[in-house]
Coordinates of C-alpha atoms and ligand atoms in Angstrom, one line a residue:
M3 CA 6.8 14.9 18.2
A4 CA 9.1 13.9 21.2
H5 CA 7.3 12.4 24.3
E6 CA 8.2 15.5 26.5
E7 CA 6.9 17.7 23.9
I8 CA 3.6 15.8 23.6
V9 CA 3.1 16.2 27.3
E10 CA 4.0 19.7 27.6
R11 CA 1.3 20.5 24.7
Y12 CA -1.4 18.3 27.0
S13 CA 0.1 20.1 30.2
G14 CA -0.8 23.5 28.3
L15 CA -4.3 22.1 27.2
A16 CA -5.3 21.0 30.9
R17 CA -4.3 24.5 32.0
A18 CA -6.3 26.2 29.7
A19 CA -9.2 23.6 30.7
L20 CA -8.6 24.3 34.3
S21 CA -8.8 28.4 33.6
G22 CA -12.6 27.3 32.0
E23 CA -11.3 27.2 28.4
R24 CA -13.0 25.0 25.7
I25 CA -10.1 23.0 24.3
T26 CA -9.2 20.7 21.0
D27 CA -6.1 19.3 20.0
C28 CA -7.4 18.8 16.4
G29 CA -7.9 20.6 13.4
T30 CA -11.0 22.7 14.2
A31 CA -13.0 21.2 11.3
E32 CA -12.8 17.8 12.1
F33 CA -13.8 18.7 16.1
G34 CA -16.4 20.6 14.7
E35 CA -18.1 18.0 12.6
G36 CA -18.1 16.4 15.9
R37 CA -15.2 13.7 15.0
F38 CA -13.5 14.5 17.9
G39 CA -14.0 15.1 21.7
A40 CA -17.7 14.5 23.3
A41 CA -19.4 14.6 20.5
G42 CA -18.4 10.9 20.2
Y43 CA -20.0 9.9 23.4
G44 CA -23.3 7.9 23.0
D45 CA -24.5 8.3 26.8
A46 CA -22.4 10.8 28.4
A47 CA -25.4 12.6 30.2
G48 CA -25.1 13.5 33.8
L49 CA -21.1 14.0 33.6
P50 CA -19.6 17.3 34.9
E51 CA -19.8 19.6 32.0
E52 CA -16.1 20.7 32.7
A53 CA -15.2 17.2 32.0
L54 CA -17.0 16.8 28.9
R55 CA -15.6 20.2 27.9
A56 CA -11.8 18.8 28.2
S57 CA -12.6 15.7 26.0
L58 CA -9.8 15.2 23.7
G59 CA -11.5 11.3 22.3
C60 CA -12.0 10.0 19.0
G61 CA -14.8 7.8 19.9
D62 CA -16.3 5.9 22.8
P63 CA -14.3 2.9 24.0
V64 CA -16.2 2.6 27.0
A65 CA -19.3 1.9 24.8
V66 CA -17.8 -1.5 23.7
A67 CA -15.9 -2.4 26.4
E68 CA -18.7 -4.3 28.3
L69 CA -17.9 -3.6 31.5
R70 CA -19.4 -5.2 34.6
A71 CA -20.2 -4.4 37.9
G72 CA -17.2 -4.8 40.0
E73 CA -14.2 -5.1 37.7
T74 CA -11.1 -3.3 37.5
V75 CA -10.4 -1.0 34.6
L76 CA -7.4 1.2 33.5
D77 CA -7.7 4.3 31.0
L78 CA -4.4 4.6 29.2
G79 CA -3.5 8.6 28.9
S80 CA -6.5 9.6 30.9
G81 CA -6.9 13.0 30.2
G82 CA -9.6 15.2 31.7
G83 CA -11.2 11.9 33.2
V84 CA -14.3 11.2 30.7
D85 CA -13.9 7.4 30.1
V86 CA -12.7 7.0 33.7
L87 CA -15.9 8.3 34.9
L88 CA -18.0 6.6 32.3
S89 CA -16.3 3.4 33.3
A90 CA -16.9 4.3 36.9
R91 CA -20.1 4.6 36.6
R92 CA -20.4 0.9 34.9
V93 CA -18.4 -1.2 37.3
G94 CA -20.1 0.6 40.3
P95 CA -18.9 0.9 43.7
E96 CA -17.6 -2.7 44.0
G97 CA -15.6 -1.8 41.0
R98 CA -12.2 0.4 40.7
V99 CA -10.9 2.6 37.9
Y100 CA -7.5 3.8 37.4
G101 CA -6.7 6.4 35.1
L102 CA -2.9 6.6 33.9
D103 CA -1.6 10.0 32.6
A104 CA 1.9 11.4 32.0
S105 CA 1.1 15.4 32.8
T106 CA 0.5 16.1 36.2
E107 CA -1.8 19.0 34.8
M108 CA -4.3 16.5 33.1
L109 CA -4.4 14.4 36.4
E110 CA -5.3 17.9 38.5
L111 CA -8.0 18.6 35.7
A112 CA -9.1 14.8 36.0
R113 CA -9.1 14.7 39.7
R114 CA -11.2 17.9 40.1
N115 CA -13.7 16.5 37.5
A116 CA -14.0 13.3 39.4
G117 CA -14.7 15.3 42.6
R118 CA -17.3 17.3 40.5
A119 CA -19.0 13.8 39.3
G120 CA -18.5 12.3 43.2
A121 CA -16.9 9.4 41.8
A122 CA -15.1 7.6 45.0
N123 CA -14.1 4.3 43.0
V124 CA -11.5 6.0 40.9
E125 CA -7.6 6.6 41.1
F126 CA -5.5 8.9 39.1
L127 CA -1.9 7.6 38.3
H128 CA 1.0 9.6 37.4
G129 CA 3.2 7.6 34.7
V130 CA 3.4 6.6 31.2
I131 CA 1.6 4.1 29.4
E132 CA 4.8 2.3 28.2
A133 CA 5.7 1.2 31.7
V134 CA 2.6 1.1 33.5
P135 CA 2.7 1.5 37.3
L136 CA 0.6 -1.6 38.0
P137 CA 1.4 -5.1 39.3
D138 CA 0.7 -7.9 36.8
R139 CA -2.6 -9.4 36.1
T140 CA -4.6 -6.9 38.0
V141 CA -7.0 -5.5 35.6
D142 CA -10.0 -6.8 34.0
V143 CA -10.4 -4.2 31.4
I144 CA -8.3 -1.9 29.6
V145 CA -9.6 1.4 27.7
S146 CA -7.9 4.1 26.3
N147 CA -9.1 6.9 23.9
C148 CA -6.9 8.9 21.2
V149 CA -3.9 7.9 23.1
V150 CA -2.0 4.9 21.6
N151 CA -1.0 6.7 18.4
L152 CA 0.9 9.4 20.7
S153 CA 3.3 6.9 21.9
D154 CA 6.8 6.6 20.0
D155 CA 6.9 2.8 21.5
K156 CA 3.3 1.3 20.6
A157 CA 4.9 -2.5 21.2
A158 CA 5.7 -1.3 24.6
V159 CA 2.3 -0.6 25.2
L160 CA 0.5 -3.5 24.1
A161 CA 3.3 -5.4 26.1
E162 CA 2.1 -3.7 29.4
A163 CA -1.3 -3.7 28.6
F164 CA -1.2 -7.5 28.1
R165 CA 1.3 -7.9 31.2
V166 CA -1.2 -6.0 33.7
L167 CA -4.6 -7.8 32.3
R168 CA -6.0 -10.9 34.1
P169 CA -6.1 -13.9 31.9
G170 CA -9.5 -13.4 29.9
G171 CA -9.1 -9.5 30.4
R172 CA -10.0 -7.3 27.4
L173 CA -8.9 -4.4 25.9
G174 CA -11.1 -1.9 24.2
I175 CA -9.5 1.4 22.8
S176 CA -10.6 4.2 20.5
D177 CA -7.9 5.2 18.4
V178 CA -6.4 6.7 14.8
V179 CA -5.3 4.4 12.7
T180 CA -4.2 4.3 8.5
D181 CA -5.3 2.1 5.9
D182 CA -2.8 -0.4 5.0
G183 CA -0.4 0.5 2.0
V184 CA -1.2 4.5 2.2
D185 CA 2.5 5.5 1.1
A186 CA 4.5 7.2 4.0
V187 CA 4.3 10.6 2.4
R188 CA 0.8 10.2 2.1
R189 CA 0.0 9.2 5.7
A190 CA 2.1 11.8 7.4
A191 CA 0.5 14.5 5.2
A192 CA -2.9 13.1 6.2
E193 CA -1.8 12.8 10.2
A194 CA -0.6 16.3 9.8
R195 CA -3.9 17.9 8.5
V196 CA -6.1 15.8 11.4
G197 CA -3.8 17.2 13.7
C198 CA -4.7 14.4 16.6
A199 CA -2.0 11.7 15.5
A200 CA 1.5 11.8 16.4
G201 CA 2.2 8.7 14.2
T202 CA -0.8 6.2 13.4
L203 CA -0.3 2.5 12.9
A204 CA -1.7 1.1 9.6
V205 CA -4.6 -1.6 10.6
G206 CA -2.3 -4.5 9.6
E207 CA 0.6 -3.0 11.8
Y208 CA -1.9 -2.8 15.0
R209 CA -3.0 -6.2 14.4
G210 CA 0.5 -7.8 14.3
L211 CA 1.5 -5.8 17.4
L212 CA -1.3 -7.0 19.1
A213 CA -0.6 -10.4 18.1
A214 CA 3.2 -10.3 19.0
A215 CA 2.3 -9.1 22.8
G216 CA -0.1 -12.1 23.2
F217 CA -3.6 -10.9 22.3
T218 CA -6.2 -12.8 20.7
G219 CA -9.5 -11.9 19.1
V220 CA -8.5 -9.0 17.6
D221 CA -11.3 -6.9 15.8
I222 CA -10.5 -3.3 14.3
T223 CA -13.4 -1.5 13.4
L224 CA -13.3 1.6 11.5
T225 CA -15.7 4.4 12.9
A226 CA -14.9 7.3 11.3
D227 CA -13.2 8.8 8.0
H228 CA -10.7 11.5 8.2
G229 CA -9.8 11.1 4.3
D230 CA -6.6 10.2 2.9
G231 CA -6.6 6.8 4.4
V232 CA -6.7 7.8 8.1
H233 CA -9.7 7.0 10.3
S234 CA -10.9 6.7 14.0
A235 CA -11.1 3.1 15.2
I236 CA -12.3 0.9 17.8
V237 CA -9.8 -1.8 18.3
R238 CA -10.9 -4.7 20.9
A239 CA -8.8 -7.8 21.7
A240 CA -8.5 -9.9 24.7
K241 CA -5.8 -11.8 26.6
P242 CA -6.7 -15.4 26.7
A243 CA -8.4 -17.1 29.3
I244 CA -6.9 -20.0 31.5
G245 CA -7.5 -21.2 35.0
P246 CA -6.5 -19.8 38.4
G247 CA -2.2 -19.5 38.6
L248 CA -1.7 -20.2 35.2
E249 CA -1.1 -17.4 31.9
I250 CA -1.0 -18.2 28.5
R251 CA 1.5 -16.0 26.6
P252 CA 3.5 -16.3 23.5
M253 CA 6.4 -19.0 23.2
R254 CA 10.0 -17.3 23.9
E255 CA 13.4 -18.5 23.1
S256 CA 13.6 -19.1 26.9
D257 CA 10.9 -21.8 26.9
A258 CA 12.9 -23.8 25.1
A259 CA 14.1 -26.5 27.2
Q260 CA 10.7 -26.9 28.8
V261 CA 8.9 -26.9 25.6
L262 CA 11.1 -30.1 24.2
E263 CA 10.7 -31.7 27.5
I264 CA 6.8 -31.6 27.4
Y265 CA 7.0 -32.5 23.7
Q266 CA 9.5 -35.8 24.9
A267 CA 7.0 -36.5 27.6
G268 CA 4.1 -36.3 25.4
L269 CA 6.0 -38.9 23.1
D270 CA 7.0 -40.7 25.6
T271 CA 3.3 -42.2 26.0
G272 CA 3.0 -43.4 22.8
Q273 CA -0.1 -41.9 22.0
A274 CA 1.0 -38.3 20.7
S275 CA 2.8 -38.5 17.7
F276 CA 4.8 -41.2 15.2
E277 CA 7.9 -39.2 16.4
T278 CA 9.9 -40.6 19.1
T279 CA 12.2 -38.1 20.1
A280 CA 11.7 -34.4 20.1
P281 CA 13.6 -32.3 18.0
S282 CA 16.3 -29.7 18.6
W283 CA 14.9 -26.3 19.6
E284 CA 16.5 -25.0 16.2
D285 CA 14.4 -27.9 14.2
F286 CA 11.2 -27.1 16.3
T287 CA 11.5 -23.6 15.6
A288 CA 12.2 -23.4 11.9
G289 CA 9.2 -25.6 11.4
K290 CA 6.4 -23.6 13.3
L291 CA 4.7 -20.4 12.5
E292 CA 6.4 -17.7 14.3
R293 CA 3.2 -16.1 15.1
L294 CA 1.2 -19.0 16.5
R295 CA 3.3 -20.4 19.2
Y296 CA 1.9 -20.3 22.6
V297 CA 2.9 -21.6 26.4
A298 CA 0.7 -22.1 29.2
A299 CA 2.9 -21.0 32.1
D300 CA 2.4 -21.0 36.2
V301 CA 2.6 -17.5 37.0
A302 CA 4.3 -18.0 40.7
T303 CA 7.1 -20.5 39.4
G304 CA 7.3 -19.5 35.7
E305 CA 7.2 -23.1 34.7
V306 CA 5.5 -23.9 31.3
A307 CA 2.7 -26.2 31.7
G308 CA 1.8 -27.0 28.1
W309 CA 2.2 -25.6 24.8
V310 CA 0.5 -25.0 21.0
A311 CA 2.4 -24.6 17.9
A312 CA 1.7 -25.1 14.2
S313 CA 3.3 -25.7 10.8
P314 CA 2.0 -24.8 7.4
V315 CA 0.9 -27.8 5.3
S316 CA 2.0 -26.8 2.3
S317 CA 4.1 -24.0 0.4
R318 CA 1.5 -23.7 -2.4
C319 CA -0.1 -20.5 -2.2
V320 CA -3.7 -22.2 -2.4
Y321 CA -2.8 -23.6 1.2
A322 CA -1.5 -20.5 2.7
G323 CA -4.6 -20.5 5.2
V324 CA -4.0 -24.4 6.3
V325 CA -1.9 -25.4 9.1
E326 CA -1.3 -28.5 11.3
H327 CA -0.8 -27.8 14.8
S328 CA 0.2 -29.4 18.0
V329 CA -0.8 -29.3 21.5
Y330 CA 1.1 -31.3 24.0
V331 CA 0.3 -30.5 28.2
H332 CA 2.8 -31.4 31.1
P333 CA 2.2 -34.6 32.9
R334 CA 2.0 -32.5 36.0
H335 CA -0.7 -30.4 34.7
H336 CA -3.3 -32.8 33.3
S337 CA -6.8 -31.9 34.0
R338 CA -6.4 -28.7 34.8
G339 CA -7.9 -27.4 31.5
V340 CA -4.5 -26.3 29.8
G341 CA -5.1 -28.0 26.6
R342 CA -8.3 -26.8 26.5
A343 CA -7.5 -23.0 27.3
L344 CA -4.4 -23.6 24.7
L345 CA -6.2 -25.0 22.1
T346 CA -9.0 -22.1 22.5
A347 CA -6.3 -19.4 22.3
F348 CA -4.7 -21.1 19.4
V349 CA -7.9 -21.3 17.4
S350 CA -8.6 -17.5 17.9
A351 CA -5.1 -16.5 17.3
S352 CA -5.3 -18.6 13.9
E353 CA -8.4 -16.8 12.7
D354 CA -6.8 -13.5 13.7
A355 CA -3.9 -14.4 11.3
G356 CA -6.2 -15.2 8.6
I357 CA -5.6 -19.3 8.7
W358 CA -8.9 -20.8 7.4
T359 CA -8.3 -24.5 8.6
I360 CA -6.3 -26.0 11.0
Q361 CA -5.8 -29.8 10.7
S362 CA -4.1 -32.6 12.8
G363 CA -3.6 -36.0 13.3
V364 CA -4.7 -37.9 16.3
F365 CA -4.3 -41.7 17.1
P366 CA -7.9 -43.3 17.5
E367 CA -6.7 -44.6 21.2
N368 CA -6.1 -40.8 22.4
L369 CA -9.9 -40.5 23.1
S370 CA -9.1 -37.5 25.6
S371 CA -7.6 -35.7 22.5
L372 CA -10.4 -36.4 20.3
R373 CA -12.9 -35.3 22.7
L374 CA -11.3 -31.9 23.2
H375 CA -10.8 -31.4 19.3
E376 CA -14.6 -32.1 19.1
A377 CA -15.6 -29.5 22.0
L378 CA -13.7 -26.6 19.8
G379 CA -15.3 -27.4 16.8
F380 CA -13.0 -30.2 15.0
R381 CA -14.6 -32.7 12.8
A382 CA -13.0 -36.2 12.0
V383 CA -12.4 -36.2 8.4
G384 CA -11.9 -39.9 8.4
V385 CA -9.8 -42.1 9.5
R386 CA -6.3 -43.0 7.5
E387 CA -5.6 -46.7 7.9
R388 CA -2.3 -48.3 8.6
V389 CA -0.7 -44.9 8.0
G390 CA 2.5 -45.3 9.5
R391 CA 4.6 -47.7 11.7
H392 CA 5.3 -46.7 15.5
H393 CA 7.5 -48.8 17.6
G394 CA 6.6 -51.7 14.8
T395 CA 3.3 -51.4 15.0
W396 CA 1.0 -50.0 11.9
R397 CA -1.2 -47.3 13.1
D398 CA -4.4 -45.6 12.5
V399 CA -4.9 -41.8 12.4
V400 CA -7.9 -39.8 12.7
L401 CA -7.7 -36.6 10.5
L402 CA -9.2 -33.4 12.5
E403 CA -10.2 -30.4 10.9
R404 CA -11.6 -27.0 11.9
R405 CA -12.8 -25.2 9.2
S406 CA -13.0 -21.5 10.3
P407 CA -16.7 -20.1 10.2
V408 CA -15.3 -16.4 10.2
V409 CA -12.1 -16.7 8.0
G410 CA -12.7 -16.9 4.1
R411 CA -16.2 -17.5 4.3
Ligands
SAM528 C1 -5.6 13.1 23.2 S1 -5.5 13.1 24.9 C2 -6.5 12.2 25.4 C3 -7.3 12.0 26.8 C4 -8.2 11.6 27.1 N1 -8.0 10.0 26.8 C5 -9.7 11.9 26.1 O1 -10.3 11.4 25.9 O2 -10.1 13.1 26.5 C6 -3.9 12.3 25.3 C7 -3.7 12.0 26.7 O3 -2.7 11.3 26.6 C8 -1.5 11.6 27.9 N2 -0.3 11.3 27.1 C9 -0.1 11.3 25.9 N3 1.4 10.3 25.7 C10 1.4 9.8 26.9 C11 2.3 8.8 27.7 N4 3.1 8.3 26.4 N5 2.0 8.1 28.6 C12 0.8 8.5 29.6 N6 0.2 9.4 29.2 C13 0.0 10.2 27.7 C14 -1.9 13.3 27.3 O4 -1.0 13.9 28.6 C15 -3.0 13.6 27.1 O5 -4.2 13.6 28.3

């Protein structure tokens, strides 16, 4: 279904709700069994009956979003406004909740429901979730209920979510997903039968798009089984945290010159690696895993403050979850917590990607690196003695590793 048709469909449902009808966008069996709509909420007591009747969700994203007083929340595809009103209660008068929807009729319904609820800390915005009308890094938490599956550009939705979130911001959404490996014909039939989905993502696809957008700490929990491999799910993820004025995001081609300059500055200290000259960008990218490369960037200037990346340690399949990483910080940005933030994000992203062991060799003289790694759960396996010559001197290397407590337990 094209975007315009989807919006027209929901506008029609909003008109029906505005005239007092109970609405549903799913098969009535699914709705009746409480798998969609207001039945999915744990604590909606006190919300206007009109808002609950207009609920077209497939779960309770606000329940898992762990909202705190004073936070700014954005609800993608806010419909009749239930999740906006629930969020507004949690963030309190110091907080603010935006509801974004492409249907003007849905916005009218939501504004009417907010008026009935007496919610003063909410604002409804007209627009699409593929191009969010809010500035960069202005939102603490994104919630959404049964909407991402309706988008024909889900990569853009997640990229926009990442853009508007502040570093450390969280995503908590309820959506319809498919099991990995369900064939296309069965998937389409199941989606049509459930009636709510215009095109679900498989769980693995969802994880891939979240990682490509820059999210870490990804968790997808199936919450209701609609048969034939289709489920409701709660999808959680976070934008990596870092100190003020900085942002951690996936490394891009346009970062090449700055990444290699920082690499060379690290090598010039004589404490970073046996290498003495940074590789070409082609060699750098050929050796590093594509999904596990991040930069920390100054949000005002775009300047890259540091980077982290990893290479596989072996092509043997038994080592498929073992990588060797490097983390480099620009000399101008030392002592700002950049290395720690990059490494924290990297550890989380590597676990999302199914990596069970991260290893690295560090010169014993590089005490700050040893301390940082120890603080983030790395242990010294041992000291490899006189393992290589560096500027004519045989040097020892401390072999560090971090065995994930969550992957491959
Ligand atoms: C299934 S309803 C869910 C509404 C609400 N989240 C709830 O739980 O009741 C989908 C909502 O998303 C809106 N929508 C669909 N596609 C959209 C898009 N690309 N951008 C913004 N809103 C969209 C529709 O207008 C509708 O209000």
